[in-house]
XYZ file of C-alpha atoms in Angstrom:
783
model
C 272.541 -32.488 179.853
C 269.203 -34.281 179.496
C 270.846 -37.563 180.458
C 272.217 -35.874 183.577
C 268.784 -34.447 184.431
C 267.186 -37.865 184.014
C 269.826 -39.502 186.219
C 269.333 -36.794 188.862
C 265.572 -37.181 188.715
C 265.708 -40.964 189.200
C 268.112 -40.545 192.105
C 265.755 -38.000 193.671
C 262.771 -40.336 193.270
C 264.777 -43.179 194.802
C 265.964 -41.045 197.705
C 262.504 -39.673 198.529
C 260.438 -42.822 198.049
C 257.593 -41.830 200.367
C 256.922 -38.438 198.773
C 257.352 -40.005 195.298
C 254.736 -42.656 196.097
C 252.340 -40.107 197.632
C 252.647 -37.903 194.554
C 252.190 -40.789 192.102
C 249.183 -42.247 193.958
C 247.550 -38.841 194.379
C 248.107 -37.802 190.767
C 247.000 -41.204 189.414
C 243.723 -41.133 191.353
C 243.167 -37.466 190.551
C 243.776 -37.894 186.833
C 241.689 -41.105 186.692
C 238.721 -39.292 188.291
C 239.144 -36.318 185.981
C 239.478 -38.464 182.841
C 236.282 -40.372 183.746
C 234.435 -37.086 184.234
C 235.811 -35.649 180.977
C 234.724 -38.824 179.124
C 231.225 -38.333 180.532
C 231.276 -34.641 179.574
C 232.505 -35.511 176.069
C 229.672 -38.046 175.699
C 227.076 -35.531 176.944
C 228.315 -32.811 174.585
C 228.132 -35.257 171.672
C 224.526 -36.271 172.393
C 222.442 -36.138 169.168
C 225.276 -34.379 167.321
C 226.241 -37.369 165.180
C 223.465 -36.707 162.630
C 224.556 -35.304 159.276
C 223.545 -31.684 158.707
C 222.732 -31.419 162.422
C 222.805 -27.609 162.116
C 219.780 -27.835 159.799
C 217.700 -30.123 162.063
C 215.153 -28.435 164.338
C 212.426 -29.461 166.751
C 209.111 -27.670 166.176
C 207.842 -26.496 169.578
C 205.106 -24.429 171.181
C 204.887 -21.725 173.820
C 201.340 -21.955 175.235
C 200.086 -19.005 177.298
C 197.681 -19.539 180.223
C 196.662 -16.343 182.030
C 200.103 -14.828 181.617
C 202.054 -18.020 182.342
C 203.973 -19.564 179.463
C 204.229 -23.331 179.166
C 206.707 -24.737 176.615
C 206.107 -28.143 175.039
C 207.252 -30.349 172.175
C 203.693 -31.623 171.691
C 202.147 -30.389 168.464
C 199.013 -31.053 166.368
C 199.305 -34.174 164.208
C 198.332 -32.164 161.150
C 201.103 -29.589 161.587
C 203.940 -31.254 159.651
C 202.254 -31.693 156.230
C 200.733 -28.212 156.429
C 204.058 -26.553 157.233
C 205.800 -28.458 154.445
C 203.155 -27.388 151.973
C 202.986 -23.714 152.948
C 206.448 -22.831 154.297
C 209.187 -23.438 151.722
C 211.994 -23.130 154.311
C 211.229 -26.691 155.454
C 213.072 -29.258 153.335
C 211.795 -32.264 155.294
C 209.373 -32.369 158.225
C 207.976 -35.366 160.100
C 205.521 -36.079 162.889
C 206.311 -38.900 165.296
C 204.647 -40.299 168.410
C 206.011 -41.277 171.774
C 207.525 -44.757 172.156
C 205.121 -47.661 172.621
C 205.457 -51.395 173.353
C 203.744 -53.683 170.828
C 203.530 -57.443 170.437
C 205.134 -58.793 167.241
C 204.564 -62.372 166.132
C 206.320 -64.408 163.472
C 205.778 -68.157 163.491
C 206.071 -69.377 167.050
C 208.035 -66.318 168.139
C 205.981 -63.671 169.881
C 207.722 -60.810 171.674
C 207.169 -57.245 172.751
C 209.186 -54.562 170.958
C 209.556 -50.828 171.519
C 209.000 -48.313 168.729
C 206.854 -45.480 167.401
C 204.747 -44.156 164.526
C 206.238 -41.547 162.203
C 205.833 -39.820 158.872
C 208.216 -40.834 156.024
C 210.449 -37.753 156.256
C 211.866 -39.025 159.565
C 214.275 -41.219 157.592
C 215.419 -38.175 155.598
C 215.924 -35.932 158.638
C 217.819 -38.214 161.016
C 220.912 -40.147 159.973
C 219.402 -43.589 160.415
C 221.627 -46.120 158.592
C 219.373 -48.071 156.207
C 220.566 -51.626 155.574
C 217.653 -52.902 153.462
C 214.854 -51.142 151.572
C 214.343 -47.907 149.652
C 214.528 -44.800 151.851
C 212.129 -42.885 149.569
C 209.411 -45.522 149.972
C 209.573 -46.170 153.721
C 206.349 -45.559 155.709
C 204.460 -44.495 152.584
C 202.109 -47.499 152.557
C 199.625 -48.533 155.252
C 200.314 -51.669 157.269
C 204.032 -51.511 156.595
C 206.859 -51.500 159.127
C 210.558 -50.659 159.192
C 212.496 -52.735 161.708
C 215.928 -52.672 163.313
C 218.730 -55.071 162.413
C 218.390 -56.734 165.822
C 214.657 -57.224 165.339
C 215.240 -58.607 161.828
C 217.714 -61.163 163.186
C 215.306 -62.097 165.949
C 212.350 -62.866 163.670
C 213.883 -63.609 160.243
C 217.401 -64.802 160.967
C 219.999 -64.163 158.256
C 217.475 -63.853 155.403
C 216.370 -60.508 153.939
C 213.045 -59.627 155.635
C 211.998 -56.917 153.136
C 208.695 -57.981 151.619
C 208.069 -60.504 154.395
C 205.085 -60.234 156.738
C 204.894 -59.995 160.506
C 201.864 -59.754 162.814
C 201.228 -56.778 165.092
C 199.284 -57.280 168.346
C 197.681 -60.464 166.961
C 195.528 -58.259 164.739
C 197.309 -56.636 161.814
C 199.537 -58.214 159.203
C 202.393 -55.864 158.402
C 204.837 -55.922 155.515
C 208.474 -55.217 156.288
C 209.733 -52.481 153.937
C 213.128 -51.731 155.439
C 215.817 -52.662 157.940
C 217.910 -50.053 159.759
C 220.823 -50.039 162.147
C 219.750 -48.732 165.564
C 220.790 -45.257 166.528
C 223.566 -45.120 169.161
C 223.015 -44.798 172.897
C 223.666 -41.052 172.824
C 220.575 -40.453 170.674
C 217.427 -38.927 172.185
C 215.240 -40.865 169.738
C 215.724 -44.646 169.775
C 213.400 -47.395 168.560
C 213.261 -50.943 167.215
C 210.456 -50.390 164.732
C 208.663 -47.533 162.970
C 205.059 -47.718 161.756
C 203.315 -45.288 159.358
C 201.871 -42.275 161.170
C 198.781 -42.509 158.962
C 198.007 -45.881 160.578
C 198.070 -44.236 164.020
C 195.698 -41.491 162.859
C 193.033 -44.110 162.014
C 192.321 -44.513 165.738
C 193.514 -41.072 166.868
C 191.761 -38.602 164.576
C 191.686 -36.067 167.421
C 195.294 -35.325 166.439
C 194.041 -33.822 163.164
C 192.467 -30.875 164.999
C 194.552 -27.723 165.406
C 193.490 -27.366 169.037
C 194.851 -30.759 170.067
C 198.501 -31.521 170.763
C 200.264 -34.809 171.282
C 202.751 -36.022 168.638
C 206.148 -34.364 168.139
C 207.344 -32.638 164.979
C 210.938 -32.600 163.744
C 212.214 -30.833 160.644
C 215.222 -30.291 158.435
C 215.543 -26.773 157.034
C 217.088 -25.866 153.731
C 220.713 -24.735 154.080
C 221.116 -21.047 154.823
C 217.628 -20.460 156.215
C 217.393 -17.443 158.554
C 215.968 -19.179 161.637
C 214.999 -15.955 163.442
C 213.040 -14.822 160.383
C 211.441 -18.268 160.097
C 210.316 -18.140 163.738
C 208.720 -14.750 163.146
C 207.011 -16.163 160.098
C 205.497 -19.224 161.791
C 204.829 -17.666 165.223
C 201.054 -17.353 164.575
C 200.793 -20.342 162.240
C 198.414 -22.234 164.554
C 196.514 -19.137 165.705
C 195.697 -18.410 162.059
C 194.007 -21.809 161.851
C 192.453 -21.931 165.308
C 191.119 -18.620 166.605
C 191.034 -19.896 170.203
C 194.676 -20.917 170.095
C 197.163 -19.604 172.658
C 200.148 -21.111 170.830
C 203.304 -19.367 169.657
C 205.063 -21.755 167.287
C 208.838 -21.835 166.901
C 211.687 -24.103 165.860
C 214.563 -24.945 168.215
C 217.932 -26.523 167.325
C 217.611 -30.278 167.779
C 221.286 -30.532 168.726
C 220.727 -28.218 171.721
C 217.521 -29.792 172.990
C 219.206 -32.460 175.120
C 221.485 -30.081 177.047
C 219.487 -26.853 176.833
C 215.908 -28.146 176.907
C 214.486 -26.412 179.984
C 212.227 -23.383 179.505
C 210.646 -21.102 182.105
C 208.057 -18.553 181.061
C 209.067 -19.059 177.451
C 212.722 -18.319 178.119
C 215.605 -20.760 178.013
C 216.488 -21.804 181.580
C 219.310 -24.314 181.162
C 218.927 -28.065 181.450
C 221.452 -30.886 181.685
C 224.202 -28.461 180.697
C 224.183 -27.311 184.340
C 225.426 -30.765 185.385
C 228.034 -30.728 182.594
C 229.405 -27.445 183.956
C 229.194 -28.696 187.546
C 231.135 -31.912 186.943
C 233.681 -30.184 184.710
C 234.429 -27.941 187.676
C 234.618 -30.996 189.958
C 237.135 -32.619 187.566
C 239.346 -29.515 187.647
C 239.021 -29.303 191.443
C 240.146 -32.904 191.886
C 243.162 -32.259 189.661
C 243.952 -29.140 191.685
C 243.786 -31.112 194.924
C 246.231 -33.672 193.512
C 248.534 -30.932 192.208
C 248.557 -29.184 195.589
C 249.932 -32.344 197.203
C 252.820 -32.272 194.750
C 253.473 -28.550 195.336
C 253.348 -28.829 199.110
C 255.593 -31.865 199.403
C 258.092 -30.514 196.874
C 258.445 -27.120 198.539
C 258.434 -28.588 202.054
C 261.420 -30.769 201.161
C 263.138 -28.052 199.174
C 265.918 -27.784 201.750
C 267.138 -31.268 200.837
C 267.756 -30.217 197.251
C 269.101 -26.757 198.077
C 272.748 -27.828 197.835
C 272.121 -29.412 194.447
C 270.676 -26.086 193.247
C 273.640 -24.205 194.732
C 276.198 -26.445 193.031
C 274.437 -26.239 189.674
C 274.217 -22.474 189.887
C 277.914 -22.160 190.893
C 278.969 -24.114 187.787
C 276.899 -21.944 185.476
C 273.305 -23.279 185.474
C 270.787 -20.569 184.704
C 267.462 -20.135 186.456
C 265.704 -21.122 183.220
C 267.597 -24.419 182.945
C 266.793 -25.221 186.612
C 263.116 -24.432 186.052
C 263.198 -26.743 183.037
C 264.845 -29.492 185.105
C 262.280 -29.393 187.909
C 259.294 -29.093 185.565
C 260.790 -31.992 183.617
C 260.822 -34.075 186.808
C 257.202 -33.077 187.401
C 256.258 -34.115 183.868
C 258.011 -37.487 184.319
C 255.997 -38.193 187.459
C 252.832 -36.945 185.759
C 253.179 -39.114 182.660
C 254.038 -42.131 184.803
C 250.885 -41.347 186.828
C 248.933 -40.969 183.572
C 249.767 -44.559 182.629
C 248.541 -45.747 186.025
C 245.435 -43.572 185.761
C 244.557 -45.099 182.361
C 244.751 -48.541 183.979
C 242.439 -47.283 186.739
C 240.036 -45.840 184.154
C 239.947 -49.136 182.253
C 239.318 -51.022 185.507
C 236.520 -48.748 186.750
C 234.879 -47.799 183.431
C 232.231 -50.592 183.620
C 231.256 -49.428 187.128
C 231.215 -45.809 185.949
C 229.003 -46.739 182.975
C 226.643 -48.504 185.363
C 226.465 -45.441 187.602
C 225.811 -43.030 184.744
C 223.759 -45.380 182.498
C 226.178 -44.708 179.682
C 227.940 -46.965 177.200
C 231.234 -45.094 177.082
C 234.191 -46.994 175.664
C 237.763 -45.909 175.085
C 239.059 -45.764 171.532
C 242.731 -44.890 171.828
C 242.817 -43.844 168.174
C 240.125 -41.213 168.747
C 241.890 -37.810 168.408
C 239.605 -36.130 170.944
C 240.303 -38.872 173.477
C 244.049 -38.546 172.988
C 243.631 -34.819 173.438
C 241.819 -35.434 176.750
C 244.652 -37.675 177.998
C 247.481 -35.426 176.879
C 245.866 -32.159 177.956
C 245.062 -33.639 181.378
C 248.665 -34.780 181.807
C 250.189 -31.519 180.531
C 247.864 -29.391 182.658
C 248.643 -31.489 185.722
C 252.402 -31.640 185.118
C 252.804 -27.933 184.454
C 250.517 -26.870 187.294
C 252.032 -29.244 189.834
C 255.629 -28.592 188.817
C 255.639 -24.852 188.129
C 255.502 -23.563 191.712
C 258.186 -25.940 193.090
C 260.334 -25.298 189.999
C 260.324 -21.523 190.381
C 260.647 -21.827 194.163
C 263.689 -24.137 194.044
C 265.390 -22.280 191.208
C 265.154 -18.991 193.147
C 267.616 -20.154 195.821
C 270.874 -18.167 196.025
C 273.946 -20.305 195.431
C 275.961 -18.895 198.361
C 273.189 -19.400 200.913
C 272.446 -22.914 199.765
C 276.095 -23.965 199.987
C 276.305 -22.490 203.497
C 273.169 -24.453 204.459
C 271.324 -21.252 205.352
C 268.093 -22.160 203.570
C 265.108 -22.195 205.878
C 261.440 -21.931 205.240
C 260.239 -18.361 205.615
C 256.980 -17.415 207.322
C 255.520 -16.542 203.931
C 256.368 -19.980 202.522
C 254.797 -21.703 205.517
C 251.663 -19.604 205.074
C 251.605 -20.464 201.376
C 251.743 -24.188 202.189
C 248.968 -23.840 204.756
C 246.980 -21.836 202.215
C 247.202 -24.710 199.776
C 246.029 -27.129 202.492
C 243.118 -24.758 203.230
C 242.279 -24.705 199.522
C 242.374 -28.518 199.361
C 240.103 -29.010 202.355
C 237.762 -26.213 201.287
C 237.064 -28.155 198.082
C 236.731 -31.414 200.025
C 234.280 -29.945 202.568
C 232.200 -28.421 199.741
C 231.989 -31.844 198.109
C 231.004 -33.480 201.429
C 228.218 -30.921 202.007
C 226.956 -31.254 198.414
C 226.869 -35.038 198.735
C 224.863 -34.916 201.973
C 222.386 -32.330 200.604
C 221.777 -34.295 197.376
C 221.346 -37.515 199.378
C 218.944 -35.786 201.782
C 216.863 -34.369 198.899
C 216.650 -37.796 197.242
C 215.536 -39.314 200.545
C 212.977 -36.519 200.878
C 211.531 -37.230 197.423
C 211.287 -40.938 198.173
C 209.606 -40.596 201.564
C 207.368 -37.562 201.037
C 203.643 -38.186 201.316
C 202.504 -37.713 197.718
C 198.824 -37.642 198.593
C 198.285 -41.288 197.591
C 199.724 -44.656 198.527
C 202.375 -45.751 196.007
C 203.400 -48.834 197.997
C 202.068 -52.315 197.189
C 200.564 -50.950 194.003
C 201.425 -52.729 190.759
C 200.447 -51.747 187.252
C 200.467 -53.209 183.753
C 199.212 -52.209 180.305
C 195.651 -53.042 179.321
C 196.116 -54.509 175.849
C 195.110 -57.325 173.562
C 191.977 -59.201 174.587
C 191.835 -57.388 177.944
C 190.287 -54.405 176.185
C 187.257 -56.506 175.274
C 186.913 -58.513 178.470
C 187.898 -56.005 181.134
C 184.849 -56.424 183.391
C 185.223 -60.221 183.566
C 188.979 -59.903 184.024
C 188.533 -57.319 186.806
C 186.053 -59.579 188.563
C 188.427 -62.560 188.542
C 191.417 -60.470 189.603
C 189.366 -59.150 192.543
C 188.962 -62.757 193.732
C 192.725 -63.449 193.733
C 193.985 -63.878 197.289
C 195.896 -60.760 198.345
C 194.256 -58.350 195.858
C 192.355 -55.581 197.638
C 191.225 -53.506 194.642
C 191.735 -52.991 190.901
C 190.956 -50.203 188.466
C 192.412 -48.556 185.360
C 193.287 -45.073 184.119
C 194.700 -43.206 181.152
C 197.506 -41.708 183.229
C 200.837 -42.701 184.774
C 200.670 -40.128 187.623
C 204.387 -39.527 186.991
C 203.947 -36.442 184.830
C 201.526 -34.789 182.456
C 199.809 -37.230 180.069
C 196.672 -35.451 178.855
C 195.574 -31.917 179.541
C 193.030 -29.384 178.380
C 192.005 -25.782 178.849
C 188.434 -26.565 177.792
C 186.811 -25.946 181.195
C 184.428 -23.034 181.776
C 182.872 -22.216 185.121
C 180.521 -19.539 186.491
C 182.340 -16.269 187.070
C 185.335 -17.173 184.940
C 187.131 -14.245 183.324
C 186.819 -14.766 179.529
C 190.508 -13.876 179.208
C 191.560 -16.535 181.714
C 193.017 -19.789 180.349
C 193.948 -22.561 182.751
C 195.510 -25.883 181.819
C 193.868 -28.808 183.677
C 195.255 -32.330 183.737
C 192.580 -34.653 182.340
C 192.631 -38.167 183.837
C 190.434 -40.743 182.139
C 189.336 -43.140 184.877
C 187.345 -46.280 185.485
C 185.274 -47.048 188.560
C 187.288 -47.510 191.737
C 190.388 -45.585 190.643
C 190.335 -43.118 193.552
C 189.996 -45.982 196.053
C 192.652 -48.179 194.404
C 195.351 -45.480 194.328
C 194.405 -44.170 197.760
C 193.592 -40.566 196.842
C 192.029 -38.845 199.854
C 188.447 -37.710 199.304
C 187.850 -34.301 200.898
C 184.171 -33.972 199.972
C 181.462 -35.595 197.859
C 181.834 -39.042 196.349
C 183.715 -40.976 193.684
C 182.372 -42.414 190.424
C 179.982 -45.247 191.199
C 177.798 -47.656 189.264
C 175.043 -46.947 191.782
C 174.511 -43.462 190.350
C 173.930 -44.357 186.711
C 175.329 -41.946 184.115
C 178.462 -40.777 185.908
C 180.228 -40.202 182.578
C 179.012 -36.602 182.665
C 180.370 -36.024 186.179
C 183.897 -35.251 187.268
C 186.009 -35.282 190.422
C 188.464 -32.400 190.865
C 191.458 -31.831 193.099
C 191.744 -29.018 195.641
C 194.060 -27.034 193.343
C 191.391 -27.049 190.596
C 188.810 -25.807 193.117
C 191.162 -22.992 194.144
C 191.762 -22.002 190.515
C 187.997 -21.873 189.902
C 187.454 -19.947 193.141
C 185.092 -22.561 194.578
C 185.068 -23.083 198.356
C 182.451 -25.831 198.132
C 182.629 -27.195 194.567
C 180.667 -30.439 195.073
C 177.294 -30.215 193.324
C 178.381 -27.255 191.168
C 178.021 -27.406 187.395
C 180.736 -26.388 184.959
C 181.214 -26.778 181.197
C 183.727 -29.232 179.834
C 184.247 -29.077 176.053
C 180.852 -27.322 175.726
C 179.089 -30.062 177.736
C 177.503 -29.329 181.115
C 179.319 -31.371 183.759
C 178.668 -31.815 187.467
C 181.427 -31.863 190.064
C 180.612 -34.815 192.317
C 183.804 -35.097 194.345
C 186.804 -33.216 195.683
C 190.109 -34.992 196.383
C 192.977 -33.544 198.335
C 195.949 -32.403 196.277
C 198.451 -35.083 195.338
C 201.714 -34.934 193.382
C 201.320 -36.412 189.915
C 204.510 -34.853 188.553
C 208.084 -34.573 189.762
C 208.527 -32.672 193.018
C 210.210 -30.013 190.912
C 206.693 -28.876 189.959
C 203.860 -27.517 192.072
C 200.586 -29.460 192.152
C 198.547 -28.468 189.085
C 194.716 -28.423 188.694
C 193.345 -31.835 187.729
C 190.050 -33.641 187.180
C 189.012 -37.286 186.887
C 186.549 -38.080 184.124
C 184.775 -41.442 183.962
C 185.936 -42.599 180.509
C 186.974 -46.291 180.607
C 187.313 -46.336 176.810
C 190.332 -44.009 177.071
C 192.142 -45.904 179.814
C 195.176 -48.059 179.062
C 196.886 -48.830 182.351
C 195.600 -51.201 185.063
C 196.383 -50.553 188.751
C 196.123 -53.372 191.303
C 196.428 -52.845 195.072
C 197.832 -55.914 196.828
C 198.503 -56.959 200.406
C 202.077 -56.926 201.585
C 201.862 -60.523 202.835
C 202.432 -63.374 200.376
C 202.975 -60.867 197.596
C 204.700 -63.353 195.284
C 201.767 -65.742 195.510
C 199.397 -62.864 194.777
C 201.384 -61.841 191.689
C 201.428 -65.450 190.507
C 197.617 -65.529 190.913
C 197.248 -62.278 188.927
C 199.496 -63.678 186.173
C 197.377 -66.844 185.922
C 194.231 -64.793 185.421
C 196.040 -62.494 182.956
C 197.211 -65.503 180.897
C 193.677 -66.884 180.900
C 192.213 -63.697 179.406
C 195.192 -62.597 177.321
C 197.146 -65.778 176.477
C 199.317 -64.384 173.662
C 200.713 -61.449 175.614
C 203.502 -61.739 178.193
C 202.529 -60.546 181.665
C 204.807 -57.563 182.308
C 204.188 -55.544 185.451
C 205.977 -52.995 187.584
C 205.458 -51.536 191.030
C 204.440 -47.914 191.372
C 207.099 -47.120 193.989
C 209.830 -48.407 191.630
C 208.536 -46.203 188.816
C 208.441 -43.266 191.201
C 212.046 -43.915 192.257
C 213.025 -43.965 188.565
C 211.597 -40.443 188.233
C 214.585 -39.212 190.246
C 217.181 -41.459 188.630
C 219.013 -38.435 187.271
C 219.321 -36.920 190.755
C 220.293 -40.349 192.127
C 223.133 -40.568 189.606
C 224.296 -37.070 190.474
C 224.244 -38.030 194.149
C 226.228 -41.225 193.527
C 228.830 -39.420 191.425
C 229.171 -36.641 193.998
C 229.607 -39.255 196.742
C 232.362 -41.204 194.982
C 234.246 -38.133 193.784
C 234.022 -36.662 197.303
C 235.607 -39.805 198.691
C 238.450 -39.613 196.165
C 238.948 -35.884 196.760
C 239.208 -36.476 200.520
C 241.517 -39.442 199.970
C 243.884 -37.359 197.823
C 243.777 -34.473 200.338
C 244.602 -36.874 203.165
C 247.519 -38.301 201.207
C 248.998 -34.809 201.068
C 248.284 -34.190 204.714
C 249.894 -37.505 205.595
C 253.051 -36.572 203.693
C 253.224 -33.115 205.270
C 252.669 -34.494 208.774
C 255.484 -36.997 208.270
C 257.765 -34.216 207.086
C 256.801 -31.950 210.003
C 257.335 -34.721 212.537
C 260.754 -35.403 211.074
C 261.704 -31.695 211.079
C 260.612 -31.227 214.689
C 262.121 -34.445 216.007
C 264.772 -32.588 218.064
C 262.172 -30.212 219.515
C 260.030 -33.220 220.446
C 263.056 -34.883 222.047
C 263.795 -31.812 224.182
C 260.142 -31.499 225.237
C 260.059 -35.166 226.249
C 263.226 -34.785 228.309
C 261.626 -31.785 230.062
C 258.565 -33.866 230.954
C 256.074 -33.393 228.134
C 253.543 -36.233 227.951
C 252.650 -38.153 224.784
C 249.183 -36.497 224.789
C 250.756 -33.019 224.936
C 253.093 -33.814 222.058
C 250.307 -35.297 219.913
C 248.192 -32.183 220.536
C 251.184 -29.966 219.674
C 251.673 -31.659 216.313
C 248.002 -32.022 215.349
C 247.027 -28.423 216.143
C 249.203 -27.178 213.272
C 246.974 -29.119 210.888
C 243.708 -28.417 212.706
C 243.820 -24.657 212.122
C 243.961 -24.851 208.291
C 241.104 -27.363 208.276
C 239.002 -25.065 210.503
C 239.686 -22.164 208.129
C 238.702 -24.404 205.207
C 235.389 -25.257 206.902
C 234.637 -21.566 207.493
C 235.241 -20.808 203.800
C 233.431 -23.890 202.493
C 230.172 -23.415 204.430
C 228.946 -20.183 202.771
C 230.069 -21.322 199.314
C 228.356 -24.707 199.582
C 225.253 -23.124 201.146
C 224.926 -20.823 198.117
C 225.512 -23.690 195.659
C 223.029 -26.061 197.273
C 220.404 -23.380 197.871
C 220.569 -22.628 194.150
C 220.251 -26.347 193.280
C 217.343 -26.922 195.667
C 215.484 -23.902 194.281
C 214.708 -26.034 191.204
C 212.422 -28.171 193.407
C 208.967 -26.934 194.381
C 209.189 -29.373 197.325
C 212.587 -29.646 198.983
C 214.268 -30.878 202.114
C 215.953 -27.624 203.163
C 219.476 -26.808 204.298
C 219.590 -27.851 207.935
C 222.385 -26.579 210.193
C 223.429 -30.090 211.164
C 224.577 -30.785 207.567
C 227.302 -28.157 207.905
C 228.248 -29.225 211.446
C 228.434 -32.870 210.381
C 230.505 -32.084 207.282
C 232.931 -29.898 209.271
C 233.257 -32.540 211.990
C 233.943 -35.208 209.393
C 236.683 -33.072 207.828
C 238.356 -32.466 211.214
C 238.059 -36.103 212.220
C 239.523 -37.292 208.918
C 242.382 -34.781 209.219
C 243.116 -35.878 212.794
C 243.068 -39.553 211.845
C 245.443 -38.792 208.970
C 248.064 -36.927 211.003
C 247.620 -38.799 214.298
C 249.691 -41.797 213.132
C 252.726 -39.624 212.425
C 252.132 -37.556 215.597
C 251.875 -40.591 217.866
C 254.882 -42.191 216.209
C 256.951 -39.034 216.780
C 255.715 -38.682 220.371
C 256.619 -42.303 221.172
C 260.083 -42.042 219.625
C 263.124 -42.322 221.926
C 264.394 -38.736 222.553
C 267.979 -40.035 222.820
C 267.996 -40.932 219.129
C 266.859 -37.459 218.012
C 269.188 -35.570 220.418
C 272.276 -37.694 219.625
C 272.646 -36.013 216.270
C 272.709 -32.468 217.825
C-alpha cells in the first residue's frame, strides 16, 4: 500500500511539475525564514539563563519617587552589598560591580586597551564564570590584583600561567594577576576581559559610600527556597532607614528576566525586548501560513485532475481515512524535501542574519531543542498545508468523479480567494510596518536635537592628558580645521549623573525633581552648539564661575522661573547663581521627553573631550589632532569616534528591527506572488476556451488581460482594506513608545496598497498576456 502511495505521489509530482516547484520553493523559503526567526527567538529566550542556579540570582534595584513619578534604576549605593549581606541572612552572595571601562594594560613592549570593570569578590560566586587558573575564594580580595580572561592572558603572557605575574594598569599601577577565566558567552548581559577589586575603585570614588548616592550595580544570589515577595517587603525601606531623605524603595528582581522584561513605567513592569520576541514569533508563523496557503490553493485548484484517481480508489474499497492519509503523506513528503532545502538556505544565510542581528548563532545539529525546531516546523507546515487539500479531495463522491462531474463550487472559489486575501493581508501589513519603522528611524536620525552632532568628534581624557589639559587644549585649538574644543562628564546619549539636590525659592518641600548634572569645562556650550536663550556661558573672564550654573528651559519650567538668569538657588546646600539658560536639547533617546538639566563648571569631573572640526580636509585635521594627542599622551592609542555615529548607534535596536522587517516582508511578498503566479497560470489554462471564443468575437488583447487580472485585483483590494486598520493599530502602539515620533501619514497606506496591487498585477500579467496572445484555434480545436 505504502509503496503504491509513494509511486502515485512521485507520478503526481512529475505530472504537475510547475505546481510542485512552486510549492517546494515557497515552502523552502517560508521554512528557512521561520527557522532563522525561531533560532533568534531561542537565542533571546536563553539570554543570561546559562548560569547555574539562575533561579536564585537577582538584581538589586530601586524605585525612586520624584513628586509622584516613579523612576526605576539598577544604580545603587556602593555600600549596599556588604550591608545587606551582613544584616539580611537571605542573601547567600552579593556583589557590587561598576559599568564597563576601557583601561590601558602594559606588559613588556605590549600596550593595549582592554574592557572590564570593578567588582566585589562574590561576583565569581554568583555568576557561572569558568575559572581556568586561580582560587575562586581569593579572587578580588587583595588590592592591586586583577583577574583576566583567557584571551587577555594569551595576549600578554602567551602559553605560560600568568597567576602571580604582574601587569601595569594605565602606566601607573602594578597589578598582580590572581586568576584567569573563560569569557562569558555572547548571550550574557555582563561581559568583560578583566575584573579589578571594587575596593580599589572606592579609593577615588568615596562618594559611592554614601547612602544618598547611586552609581554601581548590585547583584545577589539568594539561599535556596527564599520567599522573594517576603524579602522585598523586608528590604523595601532598607535605604530609607539609613538615609532619612531617601525616596528609594529597594527590591530584588530576577536576573534571568531582566534582559527580556527590563522596562518599568511608574514602578510597574512594562515589557521590554520580549515584545520583539512575540512580534517576530508571530511573523515566523505568518510566513509559514503564507507558504502553506500556496500549497492549499494550488492543490484544491487542481483537484479536478486527481478526481478520477479518488473515484477509482473509492470504488475498489479505499476509505476516506486512507485517502486523507495518502494526501497528507504527499504533503509531508514535499514538506520534508523542502525542509532539507530550507536548512541549506539557513546555512547559507546564517552569517548575514548574524550580521543583521549582531548575534553569534550557530547550528548544532545534535542540540535537541534545535532538532525540535526543525521537526516541529516541518510537521506543522506539512499537516497545515496538506490537511485542507486532503479532506477536500477525499470528500469527492466516486460516481461523480468517474462521470467527470466534478467542478469547483462557488464556495470553494470563495475559499480560495479568501486564502489569497489572507496572504496579501499579511504581506500588506508587513509592507506598512517596514515603511513606518524606516520612517521613524529616519526621523530619529534627522531630527534637530537642539545641538549640532555633525563634525563633532570625541575621545576619552586619560593618562597624561588629565595633568596637561590646558596645554593640550591650546595646541589642539591651533590644529588646522579645529574650530573649538572642550570636555564634559557626560555622553549626551542618556543619563550619566543626576541629583535631586536642588532647592529654589518657592519650592514645595514635598517636591523632589531629578536634574541631570553635567560637569563641564569652559567652552562646552559653544563646542556642542547648544543654543543660548538668555544670559551667558561659563567664562574665564568672570572669575569664580564654579559656583554658577547654566540650566535648560525644562529646568526653568520645573522651577517655575520665567526669567531664571541672575536668580540664586541652592545646590547641595551651596548657594548657586544661574548665569545662563539654554534651549532644550535631547540628551537621551527620543523615547524620553527632555528632562531638567544643568551645567556645572567642574573640569575635575570631566572625562570626555569634544572637538568641533571643519568638514573640509577632515582627515588631515584628525591626523593633526592625533599628532598632538601622541605628543601629550604617547603611551595611549588615539581612539576617537564621531558624535553622529554614536547617536546612530543609539537606535541600532530599531535599525535591526527595521532591517529584519524589510527582508521578511520581501520574502513574504515573494512567497505570496509565487502562489498568485501558480493560480493565474491555472486560471488561464482553465479559461483558455472562453478566451478563444472572446478573441474570435473580437475581444482585444487589452480586454482579455483586464478580464483575467481583475479576478486577482479584487482579493488584493480586500486584503488592503483589512490590512490598513490592523497595521495602523500595530504601528500606532509601537510609535507610542517614542516621546518624539514621525507619525502615521496617509501616504504610507496608499503607497503600501499601491505596491501590493502593482506586485499582484506584475505577477499575473505574464500569464494573462500569454493567454491573450495565444492562438484561439488551438484552444477551440479540442472542443
